[in-house]
Amino acid sequence: MSGEEGWFDRFVNGLPETRVFQRLASWVLVPYWSWRTPVRPLPGGPHPSIQPGDNLQCMMNLIMPLKEKSPVGRAKAALAIAQNKDAIYAGLDNVGTVHFARFVIVGDNICMFSVYDGDFTNYIRDFIATIGSVFNAVVELVEGGEAVIPCEHNVEAFIQWVHERDLYQVPDTATDLLRDQEALNGDKAASGNDDLRLLPRKVVLQLRANANVSLGSGYRAYPGFSAAQVRNQLGIGW
Amino acid sequence: MSAVFDAADVQGNILRGYRKPRVRYLILEVADRIAARHWLAASTSGRGDDVPQITIGNWGRTKPETCFNIGLTYEGLRALGVPNSSLEMFPNEFIEGMNARALKLGDVGPNAPETWPAPFDAPKRVHLIATIYADEVAQLDEVQQHALTDGKAFGLLGALEGCAFPNDVVHFGYRDNIMQPRFAEVHDGQRYEDGQPKAPLGTVLLGHPTNFEGLTWRVPQPEALGHNGTFNAFRVLEQDVVGFEEYLDRAASDLLTRPQIDELLPPGAEAKIGQALSIEGLSRHAALREVVAAHLCGRWRDGTPMALSPDAPDPKVDQANFDYVGDSRCPFGAHIRRCNPRGGQIVQRVANNSRRLVRRGMPYGPLYDPAKPRDPSKPEPERGLLGNFIGASLGAQFEAMSCDWLNLGLQDPRITGSNDPITGANDPGTSWFDLPLKSGTTIRLRALPRFVRTRGGAYAFLPSIPAIRFLGSLMA
C-alpha cells in the first residue's frame, strides 16, 4: 500500500491547481496573510556596493502609470518622447554615464529603462541639469508627477520620486530576497527555510508589496565597463 | 531670494578660514531642550556673558582672539524641537546621517561606522558640534568652560583637538591649505586668482543660485531656518603616516627595476629635485619617493602643482593658478585632480565645478619626523585630520565627489575601477595607480594599501545667524 496514492491523496495534491482554490488563495488567503503580517516594499535600484564592477552598468527600471489611460493618453506619451529625441541624445552626450535609455509603453504605463554608471542620484541630478525639460514633459503625463515638476526646482524631491518608482531588483541569487527582507526589518538571523520551490509566504507577500520587480540586476555577457571606457576603447571619443 | 547678501548673517568659518593654529571640537548632546534653546539665543545675543558668541562672517579688520561656531545634526534639530514640517524638508542624506551613508563614502571594512570609537559609536546622541578656534590651549579651555558653564543645556560626549603644523604642512608631508573656492559675492583678501571660475554663492549657501544653471536646492522652511544655511561633512580621518612613507620606499624600489624608469626620472634628474628640496646628494631612490608622492597627490610635497611642473618642485611656480588641459602630466588619478578636475575633460561634462567644497581641516596627533628612528616596541601615536567639507548640498557635492570620483574613478575611463591613491578605499590586492610618461605610456603602481581610515564623523547643518535665533526662540 505504501507509496501508492489513494484517490484522496490525489485530490488533495491536485487542489492547488484547481481554479476555485487559486481564486481562494489570491482573493482571500493572500490578502488575509498580508493583513496579518504587513510587508514593507523593498527599495528599488541596484544593491549598494563598494566594488567598482557593481557600480558600472547599473539598471534603472521605471514603470510609471499614465494619467490618461486610453489610446489617446498613450499617443501623447509617444509624442512626448518623439518631440524630445534631439534633447535626449544631447543629454546622453553631456551626462556621459549612460549606456542605453529605452522608453516603452506597456499597457497604460510609460516605462523608462536605462543602463548607467555610478551613483543613481548623481545620474538623475546630472540629467536634470542637462535636459530637465524632457523629464518634465514625460512626468507631466504620469500619475502623481505634477508634485515634482519642474524638476529643476524640486531636485531632491524629484530624485526621491524617481527612486521610489525604480523597481526592486531581486538579487541574482534569488534567495537573497529573504536576506533583503531581513535587512529591511532589522533582522540579523537568517531564517533557514530558503526553499523557494515551496513558494514561501514571505516571497508571495513581498511580491504583493512590490508588484513589479526586476528579476536579477541584469545579466551581462561581459564584465562591467563604463560607457566612457567602451567609447574610449572604440576610439569614438568620450 | 534676498536682495543683498550680508556676510554678517552667516557663521564666520564658512566663507573664510580663520587661520588659527588650534581647534577643539566639542561633541554635545542636548540634555535639556529649553536650556539648549536659551543657550542658542544667548550665543547670538551680542552680550556673551553667559555663552560664547558665535563668530559671524564679517569679523572685519580685527580677527577675534577666539572663534566659536556650531553645527547641528538632524538628531540635534529634532532634540531642539524643530517641527516635523521643517525637518522633513531637509535632504535625505542629512536626515539619514553619515553612518547610514557609509557605502557611498567608502566607509567599509575597517572604516565602517560600526568600528568608530566614542562618541561616534552612538550617532543618535551626537546633536551639536561646537568648534573653538584659538592661538593657545588655555584659550580653548576658557571658551569650552564658558560654553558649558550652565551645565544644563548640553552633555559633553567627547572633545577632539587639532593643531596646525608650521607652513601649512599636514600629515603625509604635503603643504595644504592652498586652494578654496572663491565666491563672487564675497570679498576675501586672502584669496588670489586661481584660474577657476568663481563659485556661485549657492555652492556653499542655501537659497542662492547653484553651479548648475537653473537648479536650486530645497531650502528648509521657514526661511529663517534654511536660508543662508549650509551643510558640513565633519570627518575624523586617521592617517597612517608610517604606512605611507613605507609605501613610498617600496614604490621607489619597485620603479628602479622597471625598464621605463629613465623616462620617469632621466639619469641625473635627481639632482634637480634635490636642488629644489635643498638636499645635497639626493639619491635616485630618495628622489623617486618624492616623484611618487607628487604623482599620488598631484602636487609635490611643497605644494608645486604637477600640472605646471611635472619634473621637479619649483617654488617659482604659481601654486593656485593652473588647469588640466591638453597634455597635462598631472596623473588623471591624482588626489587633487580627482577631487576637483577643474576645467579638465571629464566624463560627466555637466559636472565640472559642480562638486566643489569648502574645506576646513586641521591635523591632530604629533608631527611625524622621518629622521627620528621609531621604537618598534611602542605603538605609533594616532595621527590624522579633523576635516570639514562644506557645501550647500551634501548629496550633489561631498557624496557625489566621494562615490563617483574619489572611489570608482568614473570621471575618466583611464582611471575607472581604481580608487583615490591617498584617501580611497583601497585594497592592496586590487589597487592600482598609473604614472603618466612623456611618451604617452604609463607605469602602473600596484598594491596601494589604505592610508586613511575614517574614525568618526557626522553630517551637520551649519545654521545662519537668523536660524540660530529661530532655534533659540522655538516654543513647545
XYZ file of C-alpha atoms in Angstrom:
714
model
C 0.000 0.000 0.000
C 2.727 2.460 0.957
C 3.950 4.644 -1.912
C 0.688 4.332 -3.789
C -1.529 7.386 -3.887
C -5.137 6.860 -2.957
C -7.903 8.955 -4.520
C -7.881 11.264 -1.500
C -4.116 11.981 -1.811
C -4.588 12.745 -5.472
C -7.487 15.028 -4.653
C -5.510 16.970 -2.016
C -2.377 17.249 -4.147
C -4.443 18.479 -7.058
C -6.258 21.135 -5.037
C -3.709 23.944 -5.582
C -4.162 23.538 -9.323
C -7.915 23.991 -9.216
C -9.382 27.309 -10.192
C -11.504 27.590 -7.093
C -8.538 27.067 -4.843
C -6.370 29.523 -6.791
C -9.047 32.207 -6.553
C -9.452 31.492 -2.897
C -5.694 31.869 -2.413
C -5.294 35.118 -4.296
C -8.525 36.808 -3.177
C -8.828 35.625 0.379
C -5.748 33.905 1.677
C -3.046 36.328 0.458
C -4.959 39.480 1.495
C -5.586 37.858 4.870
C -1.893 36.994 5.250
C -0.819 40.483 4.306
C -3.276 41.952 6.789
C -1.847 39.677 9.475
C 1.809 40.337 8.557
C 2.248 43.666 6.787
C 5.250 43.583 4.453
C 7.071 46.755 3.539
C 8.093 47.261 -0.076
C 11.785 46.733 -0.718
C 13.662 49.748 -2.096
C 14.399 49.921 -5.794
C 17.593 50.154 -7.740
C 20.870 48.294 -7.623
C 22.112 46.905 -4.350
C 24.601 49.264 -2.692
C 28.149 48.041 -3.149
C 31.687 49.312 -2.919
C 33.010 47.006 -5.654
C 33.762 49.005 -8.823
C 32.300 46.274 -11.037
C 28.950 46.518 -9.234
C 28.787 50.244 -9.857
C 29.083 50.084 -13.620
C 26.204 49.272 -15.973
C 23.554 49.641 -13.308
C 19.907 49.315 -14.272
C 17.060 51.702 -13.767
C 13.568 50.300 -14.410
C 10.753 52.795 -14.104
C 7.147 51.800 -14.679
C 5.012 54.889 -14.476
C 1.201 54.727 -14.777
C -0.120 57.301 -17.229
C -2.746 59.712 -16.025
C -4.765 59.227 -19.179
C -5.425 55.524 -19.565
C -6.514 55.359 -23.161
C -5.056 55.130 -26.653
C -5.076 58.929 -26.665
C -3.054 59.003 -23.446
C -0.576 56.536 -24.887
C -0.311 58.586 -28.061
C 0.525 61.667 -26.010
C 3.286 59.761 -24.262
C 4.672 58.576 -27.583
C 4.575 62.138 -28.848
C 6.397 63.477 -25.777
C 9.303 61.161 -26.472
C 9.317 61.822 -30.212
C 9.354 65.581 -29.707
C 12.356 65.343 -27.408
C 14.527 62.981 -29.412
C 17.277 65.522 -30.029
C 17.327 66.644 -26.422
C 17.626 63.030 -25.272
C 20.663 62.468 -27.474
C 22.195 65.717 -26.260
C 21.556 64.640 -22.682
C 23.199 61.253 -23.175
C 26.196 63.017 -24.633
C 26.617 65.527 -21.829
C 25.826 63.254 -18.913
C 28.311 60.723 -20.263
C 27.489 57.872 -17.898
C 24.546 56.285 -19.709
C 24.848 53.231 -21.943
C 21.221 52.910 -23.070
C 17.938 54.577 -22.347
C 14.710 52.988 -23.560
C 11.158 54.244 -23.441
C 8.491 51.562 -23.670
C 4.730 51.740 -23.390
C 3.253 48.695 -21.663
C -0.462 48.800 -21.045
C -1.219 52.246 -19.698
C 2.294 52.722 -18.353
C 5.204 54.618 -19.759
C 8.348 52.702 -18.882
C 11.832 54.090 -18.836
C 14.623 51.572 -18.699
C 18.246 52.630 -18.671
C 21.727 51.322 -18.017
C 24.012 53.832 -16.321
C 27.352 54.025 -14.499
C 27.956 55.137 -10.943
C 25.641 56.592 -8.392
C 21.918 56.815 -9.117
C 21.365 60.242 -7.587
C 24.316 61.701 -9.481
C 22.954 60.247 -12.711
C 19.470 61.702 -12.239
C 20.797 65.048 -10.966
C 23.128 65.429 -13.933
C 20.237 64.622 -16.241
C 18.023 67.217 -14.573
C 20.800 69.752 -15.051
C 21.140 68.821 -18.722
C 17.665 68.027 -20.036
C 15.289 68.626 -17.166
C 12.673 69.698 -19.736
C 12.439 66.153 -21.085
C 11.797 64.759 -17.620
C 9.152 67.426 -17.143
C 7.432 66.556 -20.443
C 7.229 62.857 -19.548
C 6.499 63.091 -15.847
C 3.719 65.576 -16.515
C 1.770 62.725 -18.108
C 2.311 60.381 -15.167
C 0.160 59.861 -12.086
C 1.465 61.997 -9.220
C 4.052 63.650 -11.457
C 2.758 67.191 -11.013
C 4.084 67.219 -7.437
C 7.724 67.098 -8.523
C 7.879 69.232 -11.656
C 9.537 71.376 -12.776
C 12.310 69.028 -11.694
C 14.871 71.855 -11.810
C 13.220 73.432 -8.780
C 12.441 70.180 -6.984
C 15.739 68.386 -7.439
C 15.750 66.431 -4.176
C 12.038 65.559 -4.347
C 12.280 64.582 -8.000
C 15.233 62.243 -7.409
C 13.355 60.687 -4.498
C 10.214 60.310 -6.611
C 12.139 58.516 -9.353
C 13.925 56.331 -6.824
C 10.602 55.294 -5.301
C 9.416 54.176 -8.729
C 12.596 52.326 -9.621
C 11.864 48.601 -9.475
C 13.238 46.437 -6.739
C 15.925 44.209 -8.190
C 15.612 40.649 -6.968
C 19.188 39.573 -6.238
C 20.893 37.293 -8.745
C 20.859 34.662 -6.024
C 17.100 34.711 -5.625
C 17.068 33.539 -2.009
C 18.899 36.763 -1.117
C 15.481 38.354 -1.437
C 14.879 36.870 2.018
C 18.111 38.476 3.241
C 16.945 41.839 1.878
C 13.698 41.415 3.776
C 15.592 40.653 6.946
C 17.856 43.671 6.452
C 14.839 45.926 5.843
C 13.246 44.721 9.058
C 16.487 44.906 11.009
C 16.550 41.121 11.454
C 20.019 39.689 11.734
C 19.208 35.998 11.814
C 18.769 34.177 8.523
C 15.512 32.317 8.540
C 16.837 28.920 7.489
C 13.913 27.952 5.328
C 15.071 29.132 1.940
C 13.330 26.644 -0.346
C 11.732 28.874 -2.968
C 10.051 25.869 -4.627
C 7.560 25.874 -1.783
C 6.554 29.435 -2.736
C 7.114 30.682 0.826
C 4.547 33.053 2.195
C 7.238 35.706 2.687
C 8.056 35.734 -1.018
C 4.412 35.851 -2.074
C 3.744 38.742 0.268
C 6.824 40.598 -0.909
C 5.657 40.335 -4.495
C 2.365 41.752 -3.330
C 4.182 44.739 -1.810
C 6.497 45.054 -4.830
C 4.126 44.080 -7.633
C 6.666 44.922 -10.342
C 10.230 43.758 -9.883
C 13.344 43.209 -11.930
C 14.477 39.592 -11.835
C 18.176 39.847 -11.240
C 20.142 43.038 -11.716
C 20.624 42.475 -15.432
C 22.522 39.600 -16.925
C 25.691 40.761 -18.635
C 27.550 38.943 -21.370
C 30.798 40.649 -20.334
C 32.172 42.270 -17.160
C 31.202 45.806 -16.244
C 32.801 48.614 -18.224
C 31.777 52.233 -18.112
C 30.211 53.861 -21.151
C 33.287 56.082 -21.398
C 35.612 53.068 -21.282
C 33.732 51.486 -24.171
C 33.812 54.700 -26.169
C 37.469 55.249 -25.392
C 38.343 51.700 -26.434
C 36.446 52.068 -29.678
C 38.168 55.358 -30.399
C 34.936 57.330 -30.739
C 35.739 59.927 -28.085
C 34.207 60.263 -24.649
C 15.930 85.126 -2.586
C 17.030 88.067 -0.502
C 18.194 91.115 -2.364
C 21.589 91.757 -0.835
C 23.808 89.179 0.724
C 25.215 90.144 4.095
C 28.117 88.127 5.462
C 27.009 89.076 8.975
C 24.130 86.623 8.514
C 26.320 83.546 8.212
C 28.727 81.818 10.543
C 32.284 83.006 10.173
C 34.090 79.776 9.255
C 32.117 79.163 6.067
C 33.239 81.851 3.662
C 36.718 82.390 5.077
C 39.156 80.425 7.137
C 40.266 81.818 10.470
C 43.815 80.526 10.089
C 44.119 79.966 13.807
C 46.631 77.286 14.803
C 44.438 75.453 17.305
C 40.990 73.964 17.135
C 38.804 71.983 19.510
C 35.564 70.231 18.638
C 33.049 69.663 21.398
C 30.633 66.863 20.620
C 27.476 67.688 22.530
C 24.155 66.120 23.336
C 21.088 68.206 24.102
C 20.390 67.463 27.754
C 17.604 69.957 28.330
C 15.674 71.276 25.371
C 14.590 74.522 26.994
C 18.053 75.288 28.355
C 19.598 74.462 24.975
C 17.291 76.940 23.267
C 18.226 79.614 25.785
C 21.862 78.778 25.137
C 21.395 79.228 21.370
C 19.558 82.508 21.838
C 22.322 83.733 24.133
C 25.039 82.723 21.645
C 23.804 85.384 19.209
C 22.691 87.989 21.739
C 25.825 90.100 21.366
C 26.418 90.145 25.110
C 28.390 86.998 25.723
C 28.288 86.941 29.494
C 26.531 83.545 29.608
C 27.592 81.827 26.414
C 30.433 82.396 23.918
C 29.262 84.461 20.963
C 29.005 82.801 17.556
C 31.632 84.293 15.254
C 29.969 85.849 12.213
C 31.109 86.220 8.635
C 32.074 89.891 8.666
C 34.517 89.942 11.513
C 36.149 92.945 9.938
C 39.692 94.181 10.356
C 40.487 92.677 13.705
C 40.045 88.954 13.806
C 38.563 87.818 17.140
C 41.054 86.244 19.510
C 38.943 83.143 19.689
C 36.293 81.988 17.269
C 33.253 79.894 18.055
C 30.858 78.135 15.696
C 28.261 75.422 15.775
C 26.749 72.717 13.589
C 23.640 70.670 14.305
C 22.886 67.123 13.250
C 19.399 66.025 12.255
C 19.033 64.408 15.652
C 20.094 67.705 17.173
C 17.412 69.645 15.293
C 14.885 67.082 16.482
C 16.111 67.302 20.039
C 15.613 71.056 19.917
C 12.023 70.512 18.873
C 12.136 71.745 15.280
C 8.680 70.974 13.865
C 8.273 67.948 11.625
C 7.106 70.089 8.722
C 10.553 71.725 8.738
C 12.532 68.575 9.485
C 11.155 66.705 6.506
C 12.365 69.415 4.140
C 15.985 68.616 4.924
C 17.718 66.423 2.348
C 17.688 62.641 2.763
C 21.417 62.257 3.246
C 21.330 64.683 6.160
C 18.280 63.008 7.707
C 19.864 59.556 7.413
C 23.194 60.794 8.746
C 26.778 59.961 7.845
C 26.693 56.473 9.366
C 23.883 55.394 7.067
C 25.736 56.669 4.013
C 28.833 54.571 4.687
C 28.834 52.757 1.354
C 28.737 55.993 -0.596
C 31.664 57.341 1.390
C 33.810 54.217 1.248
C 33.423 53.707 4.998
C 33.503 49.929 4.809
C 35.558 47.169 6.420
C 37.960 48.663 8.960
C 36.437 52.099 8.204
C 32.846 51.098 8.842
C 30.852 53.206 11.318
C 30.456 50.091 13.488
C 34.183 50.375 14.247
C 34.132 54.068 15.190
C 35.103 54.869 18.754
C 33.050 57.052 21.085
C 31.354 59.441 20.716
C 30.649 58.426 17.121
C 29.577 54.919 18.108
C 26.270 56.422 19.222
C 25.292 58.686 16.311
C 21.781 59.372 17.597
C 23.266 61.123 20.607
C 25.530 63.433 18.609
C 23.409 66.579 18.443
C 25.644 69.604 18.257
C 29.259 70.059 17.272
C 30.752 73.244 18.660
C 34.070 74.392 17.268
C 36.537 76.631 19.047
C 39.480 78.220 17.227
C 42.275 79.920 19.106
C 46.006 80.518 19.338
C 46.578 78.837 22.696
C 45.263 75.802 24.520
C 44.418 77.977 27.512
C 42.015 79.938 25.334
C 40.385 76.738 24.118
C 39.877 75.687 27.736
C 38.444 79.067 28.627
C 35.898 79.084 25.800
C 34.962 75.467 26.482
C 34.305 76.255 30.097
C 32.341 79.314 29.122
C 30.244 77.257 26.718
C 29.406 74.555 29.239
C 29.197 76.755 32.269
C 25.482 76.353 32.959
C 25.922 72.573 32.891
C 22.284 72.092 31.961
C 21.823 72.627 28.257
C 24.280 70.087 26.895
C 26.116 66.953 27.877
C 29.698 66.689 26.633
C 30.129 63.379 24.782
C 33.689 63.978 23.669
C 36.249 66.524 22.559
C 38.705 66.393 19.674
C 41.654 68.690 19.329
C 43.776 69.667 16.377
C 46.884 71.763 15.979
C 48.333 73.186 12.792
C 51.949 72.489 11.829
C 54.331 75.178 10.603
C 53.992 76.286 6.962
C 50.588 74.620 6.475
C 52.181 71.182 6.316
C 49.851 68.285 7.077
C 50.481 64.601 7.788
C 51.986 62.760 4.790
C 54.216 65.830 4.499
C 52.322 67.865 1.931
C 51.690 71.562 2.074
C 47.931 72.006 2.328
C 45.553 74.907 2.645
C 46.406 76.243 -0.774
C 43.035 76.334 -2.503
C 39.475 77.184 -1.591
C 36.614 78.205 -3.855
C 36.289 81.951 -4.337
C 32.821 83.442 -4.265
C 31.748 86.275 -6.488
C 29.676 87.964 -3.782
C 32.318 87.780 -1.070
C 35.376 89.917 -0.785
C 38.317 87.995 0.524
C 41.756 89.479 0.577
C 43.312 86.083 1.343
C 42.358 84.601 -1.993
C 44.015 85.162 -5.294
C 43.332 84.351 -8.903
C 43.264 80.572 -9.378
C 42.110 80.295 -12.971
C 38.864 78.678 -11.894
C 35.501 80.346 -12.327
C 34.274 81.999 -9.167
C 31.824 79.726 -7.415
C 28.238 80.906 -7.229
C 27.180 81.553 -3.653
C 24.743 78.623 -3.914
C 27.754 76.303 -3.885
C 28.053 76.987 -0.211
C 24.836 78.618 0.997
C 21.214 77.540 0.632
C 18.891 79.891 -1.170
C 21.301 81.131 -3.846
C 21.954 80.114 -7.471
C 23.998 76.906 -7.733
C 26.649 75.811 -10.170
C 24.004 74.051 -12.244
C 22.256 76.715 -14.247
C 18.603 76.922 -13.271
C 18.874 74.347 -10.483
C 18.189 75.221 -6.884
C 18.403 73.123 -3.732
C 15.437 72.900 -1.430
C 15.587 75.434 1.402
C 14.055 74.048 4.617
C 11.267 76.322 5.781
C 10.640 78.681 7.461
C 13.011 80.870 5.511
C 14.735 81.998 8.704
C 15.785 78.409 9.388
C 17.037 77.357 5.973
C 18.174 80.458 4.100
C 21.960 81.040 4.168
C 22.465 77.750 5.986
C 24.780 75.056 4.686
C 25.919 71.525 5.381
C 29.152 70.159 6.738
C 30.580 66.668 6.481
C 32.705 66.503 9.608
C 35.229 63.678 9.371
C 37.829 62.248 11.702
C 40.349 60.769 9.283
C 43.206 58.779 10.722
C 46.316 58.876 8.564
C 48.828 56.043 8.506
C 51.919 58.180 8.062
C 54.363 55.327 8.658
C 52.495 53.147 6.173
C 52.579 55.968 3.634
C 56.344 56.502 3.966
C 56.923 52.751 3.767
C 54.832 52.565 0.632
C 56.927 55.343 -0.957
C 60.016 53.235 -0.161
C 58.536 50.139 -1.758
C 57.250 52.011 -4.796
C 60.629 53.707 -5.357
C 62.473 50.369 -5.141
C 59.924 48.801 -7.491
C 60.272 51.644 -10.006
C 64.075 51.299 -10.059
C 63.603 47.822 -11.551
C 61.254 48.978 -14.334
C 62.565 49.350 -17.897
C 60.874 52.767 -18.333
C 62.448 54.237 -15.235
C 64.768 56.544 -17.184
C 61.778 58.112 -18.829
C 60.133 58.802 -15.485
C 63.353 60.055 -13.918
C 66.075 60.716 -16.506
C 69.614 59.957 -15.271
C 70.832 62.948 -13.268
C 67.351 64.397 -12.770
C 67.524 63.523 -9.083
C 69.981 66.398 -8.666
C 67.364 68.877 -9.892
C 64.805 67.530 -7.413
C 67.440 67.592 -4.668
C 68.220 71.194 -5.503
C 64.571 72.194 -5.270
C 64.298 70.429 -1.918
C 67.670 71.797 -0.731
C 69.029 68.286 -0.204
C 72.540 67.727 -1.417
C 73.383 64.360 -2.955
C 69.762 63.166 -3.112
C 69.835 59.506 -4.146
C 67.789 58.205 -7.071
C 65.726 56.171 -4.650
C 65.036 59.174 -2.436
C 64.154 61.297 -5.476
C 61.764 58.621 -6.716
C 59.991 58.620 -3.362
C 59.246 62.296 -3.952
C 58.244 61.629 -7.552
C 55.739 59.001 -6.389
C 54.428 61.269 -3.618
C 53.928 64.055 -6.167
C 52.081 61.796 -8.591
C 49.757 60.378 -5.928
C 48.719 63.834 -4.797
C 49.013 65.906 -7.961
C 51.293 68.273 -6.070
C 54.877 67.960 -4.958
C 55.040 67.918 -1.213
C 55.989 71.611 -1.211
C 52.710 72.391 -2.996
C 54.023 72.795 -6.564
C 51.253 71.515 -8.875
C 52.236 68.617 -11.136
C 50.138 70.269 -13.822
C 52.679 73.094 -14.085
C 55.911 71.437 -13.047
C 55.845 67.689 -13.582
C 59.608 67.085 -13.381
C 60.597 68.768 -10.128
C 59.183 71.006 -7.427
C 59.562 74.667 -8.265
C 58.952 77.404 -5.707
C 58.558 79.957 -8.519
C 55.511 78.233 -9.989
C 52.037 79.538 -9.134
C 50.507 77.046 -6.727
C 46.918 78.039 -7.379
C 46.503 79.103 -10.973
C 46.547 76.057 -13.245
C 44.237 73.779 -15.202
C 44.217 70.243 -16.603
C 44.178 70.879 -20.301
C 45.970 69.393 -23.271
C 48.803 67.078 -22.323
C 48.889 67.925 -18.650
C 51.231 65.485 -16.943
C 49.286 65.531 -13.717
C 48.044 61.935 -13.403
C 44.306 61.554 -14.078
C 44.043 59.646 -10.837
C 45.995 62.070 -8.638
C 44.199 63.075 -5.457
C 43.679 66.771 -6.176
C 42.623 66.098 -9.769
C 40.086 63.501 -8.673
C 38.560 65.786 -6.064
C 38.435 68.793 -8.323
C 39.048 68.184 -12.036
C 38.816 71.947 -12.622
C 38.322 72.627 -16.331
C 39.804 69.312 -17.443
C 37.874 66.899 -19.619
C 35.673 64.580 -17.584
C 33.027 62.044 -18.497
C 30.236 63.937 -16.747
C 30.673 67.103 -18.783
C 27.909 68.859 -16.955
C 29.602 68.261 -13.587
C 32.782 70.342 -13.974
C 32.974 72.716 -10.985
C 29.667 71.430 -9.613
C 31.085 69.362 -6.749
C 33.363 71.926 -5.190
C 33.699 72.083 -1.438
C 34.932 74.488 1.160
C 37.483 72.595 3.219
C 38.456 73.492 6.758
C 40.843 70.961 8.191
C 43.448 70.694 10.905
C 45.839 67.870 11.742
C 45.701 66.009 15.016
C 48.434 63.931 16.611
C 52.172 64.669 16.641
C 54.103 65.610 13.524
C 55.928 62.628 12.059
C 59.678 63.048 11.895
C 61.262 60.675 9.381
C 64.701 61.390 10.816
C 63.758 60.073 14.216
C 64.166 56.311 14.500
C 60.981 54.594 15.536
C 60.760 52.347 18.533
C 59.031 49.274 17.131
C 58.036 48.134 20.628
C 55.844 51.211 21.066
C 52.640 51.765 19.136
C 52.666 54.743 16.800
C 50.654 57.674 18.127
C 47.414 58.249 16.259
C 47.636 60.939 13.627
C 45.118 62.326 11.247
C 42.957 65.130 10.047
C 39.890 66.726 11.565
C 38.201 67.690 8.340
C 35.185 69.781 7.474
C 33.823 69.503 3.950
C 31.245 72.220 3.488
C 28.720 72.656 0.707
C 25.077 73.582 0.172
C 24.248 70.032 -0.965
C 25.918 67.060 0.683
C 24.421 64.814 -1.996
C 25.473 66.870 -5.011
C 28.897 67.825 -3.693
C 30.520 65.793 -0.904
C 28.826 62.482 -1.630
C 28.899 62.893 -5.398
C 32.623 63.529 -5.251
C 33.201 60.657 -2.837
C 31.308 57.862 -4.545
C 31.975 58.500 -8.230
C 35.251 60.401 -8.251
C 37.361 59.536 -5.206
C 36.362 55.915 -5.397
C 35.369 54.237 -8.688
C 37.013 56.916 -10.835
C 34.086 57.357 -13.175
C 35.222 60.757 -14.437
C 37.906 59.388 -16.751
C 37.889 55.984 -18.477
C 41.619 55.675 -17.856
C 41.124 55.531 -14.109
C 37.711 53.882 -13.880
C 37.852 50.948 -11.499
C 40.564 52.469 -9.321
C 40.236 54.454 -6.107
C 41.960 57.596 -4.920
C 45.585 56.642 -4.181
C 45.726 58.608 -0.924
C 42.231 58.699 0.550
C 40.460 55.933 -1.369
C 39.014 52.665 -0.049
C 41.999 50.749 -1.366
C 42.710 47.058 -1.006
C 46.317 46.108 -1.810
C 45.046 43.042 -3.676
C 43.327 45.071 -6.369
C 44.504 48.684 -6.134
C 46.486 50.375 -8.899
C 47.692 53.777 -9.946
C 49.175 54.918 -13.267
C 52.113 57.301 -13.573
C 51.952 59.017 -16.962
C 55.136 59.302 -19.034
C 56.045 61.896 -21.651
C 55.732 59.287 -24.399
C 52.056 58.822 -23.561
C 52.526 55.402 -21.969
C 52.200 54.747 -18.272
C 53.880 52.894 -15.430
C 51.435 51.126 -13.162
C 51.937 51.001 -9.410
C 50.038 48.309 -7.559
C 49.245 47.159 -4.051
C 48.459 50.554 -2.564
C 47.125 49.967 0.931
C 44.574 52.092 2.689
C 46.376 55.132 4.093
C 43.377 56.968 5.500
C 40.897 55.393 7.867
C 37.634 57.000 8.932
C 37.325 57.082 12.707
C 34.195 59.109 13.090
C 32.135 61.924 11.741
C 28.719 63.404 11.329
C 26.674 65.404 8.877
C 25.874 68.757 10.402
C 23.729 71.682 9.356
C 25.512 74.988 9.802
C 22.669 77.373 10.537
C 22.760 81.057 9.641
C 22.709 83.600 12.446
C 18.945 84.243 11.972
C 18.462 80.461 12.047
C 20.264 80.191 15.384
C 17.940 82.890 16.688
C 14.976 80.985 15.252
C 16.100 77.799 17.017
C 16.606 79.762 20.205
C 13.061 81.089 20.016
C 11.329 77.738 19.449
C 8.454 77.090 21.808
C 6.591 73.919 22.781
